[in-house]
Amino acid sequence: METWSVDQVCSWLVEKNLGELVHRFQEEEVSGAALLALNDRMVQQLVKKIGHQAVLMDLIKKYKQKSQELKSPGETALITQAEDEESSSPASGGKQMPSFYPADNLDNGLIDHRVLKQRRNVRHILARNKALQWTKSYVLPEFPYDVKCMLAEQKCPDHSMRIRIIEFLQADMTKYLEGSLYPTTQQYNDVVNALLQAHPFLDEDGCGFFLWKRALKDRFKYVRRPIEDDEQVMRNKCKFGHRRGQTRKSLADIRFNEIKIVQIK
DNA sequence: GCGGACGTAGAGGGGTTTAG
DNA sequence: CTAAACCCCTCTACGTCCGC
C-alpha cells in the first residue's frame, strides 16, 4: 500500500464500498503513502460522512496493525481478503462494522467547505459495487455513536437525527441492490420493520412505519434526482418524468438519452 | 375471450418546510 | 442562503372486475 498510486488507492476505495470518495481522493491526490499518513483531522476534512470516516480509519488502522505483525512482502492480498470477510454487512451474516467513533470525531465543524459542496454530486457509487445477498431477516447497520446514544436513551429523534438514520439505512440498502437504486417494496418493508422492531419508540402515533418508509423512499428519490448517467434512472425519468402542462419527452429525446448513456459507458 | 372501467402501486416533478 | 426532507400532485403500468 505504501507504494500505491492515486489510481490504485481509488480502486481500493471502490473495492471497499467507499467509491463515493474516489473523486475527493483524486482531487487531493491521495497516494498510498499519503493514505497511511492521514491523521484524524485530515480524514475529517477529506471525508464528509462520519460513517465513511469511521470505515476508512478502521481500514487504515487494520492495515497498519497487520503490516506490523506480518512485516513481509505480498501481504496485502491476505489483508484484503481478511478485511473483505470482516467488513461484510450484518445482513450477510458477517461481523458488524467497526464501532470506531471517538468523541473528537464528532467535532466536524471545520470540515472543508469543498466536502460540503461535494454533497451535490450524490452519486452513490456504492450501488455499483459488489452486491450483498438480501435476506428477509434484515439486520440494521451499525449506527454512529451519537445515533446509538439517542436510540439507547429512547429519545425521540430530532430532524437531524432522523436524517442521519435514514442516510445510514439508505447507504446500507444500496449495498444489496446490485447497482440499482430502486429497492422493492418488500425491501423497504423489511428495513423499516427491522428498525421499528429494534426501536419500537420510533413508531410515533402508530404511523411510524409509513413515515419512515416514505422518508426512506424520498431519500432514494433524492439520490436518483441528479443522476443522468444511469440507464434505469433515465428510463424511469423518461417514463414518469413529465407532468400536466409539460411536454412529454419525445421518442427522439429518449433515443438521444440512450445514446448518451452508451457513450458514457 | 376481449376490451373498457376502476383501483392501486410506484415512478417523477416541484413547492414548502426545516435546520444548519 | 442552501441542502435536504417532507408533502402533494400527476402519470404510467398492471391487475381485477364486469359487461358484451
PDB file of C-alpha atoms (C1' of nucleotides) in Angstrom, chain B residues 2-5, chain C residues 16-18:
ATOM      1  C1'  DC B   2     -61.899  -9.218 -25.424  1.00  0.00           C
ATOM      2  C1'  DG B   3     -61.958  -4.562 -24.070  1.00  0.00           C
ATOM      3  C1'  DG B   4     -63.156  -0.785 -21.056  1.00  0.00           C
ATOM      4  C1'  DA B   5     -63.539   0.970 -16.238  1.00  0.00           C
TER       5       DA B   5
ATOM      6  C1'  DT C  16     -59.032  -7.246 -11.374  1.00  0.00           C
ATOM      7  C1'  DC C  17     -63.764  -6.952 -12.345  1.00  0.00           C
ATOM      8  C1'  DC C  18     -67.614  -6.858 -15.339  1.00  0.00           C
TER       9       DC C  18
END
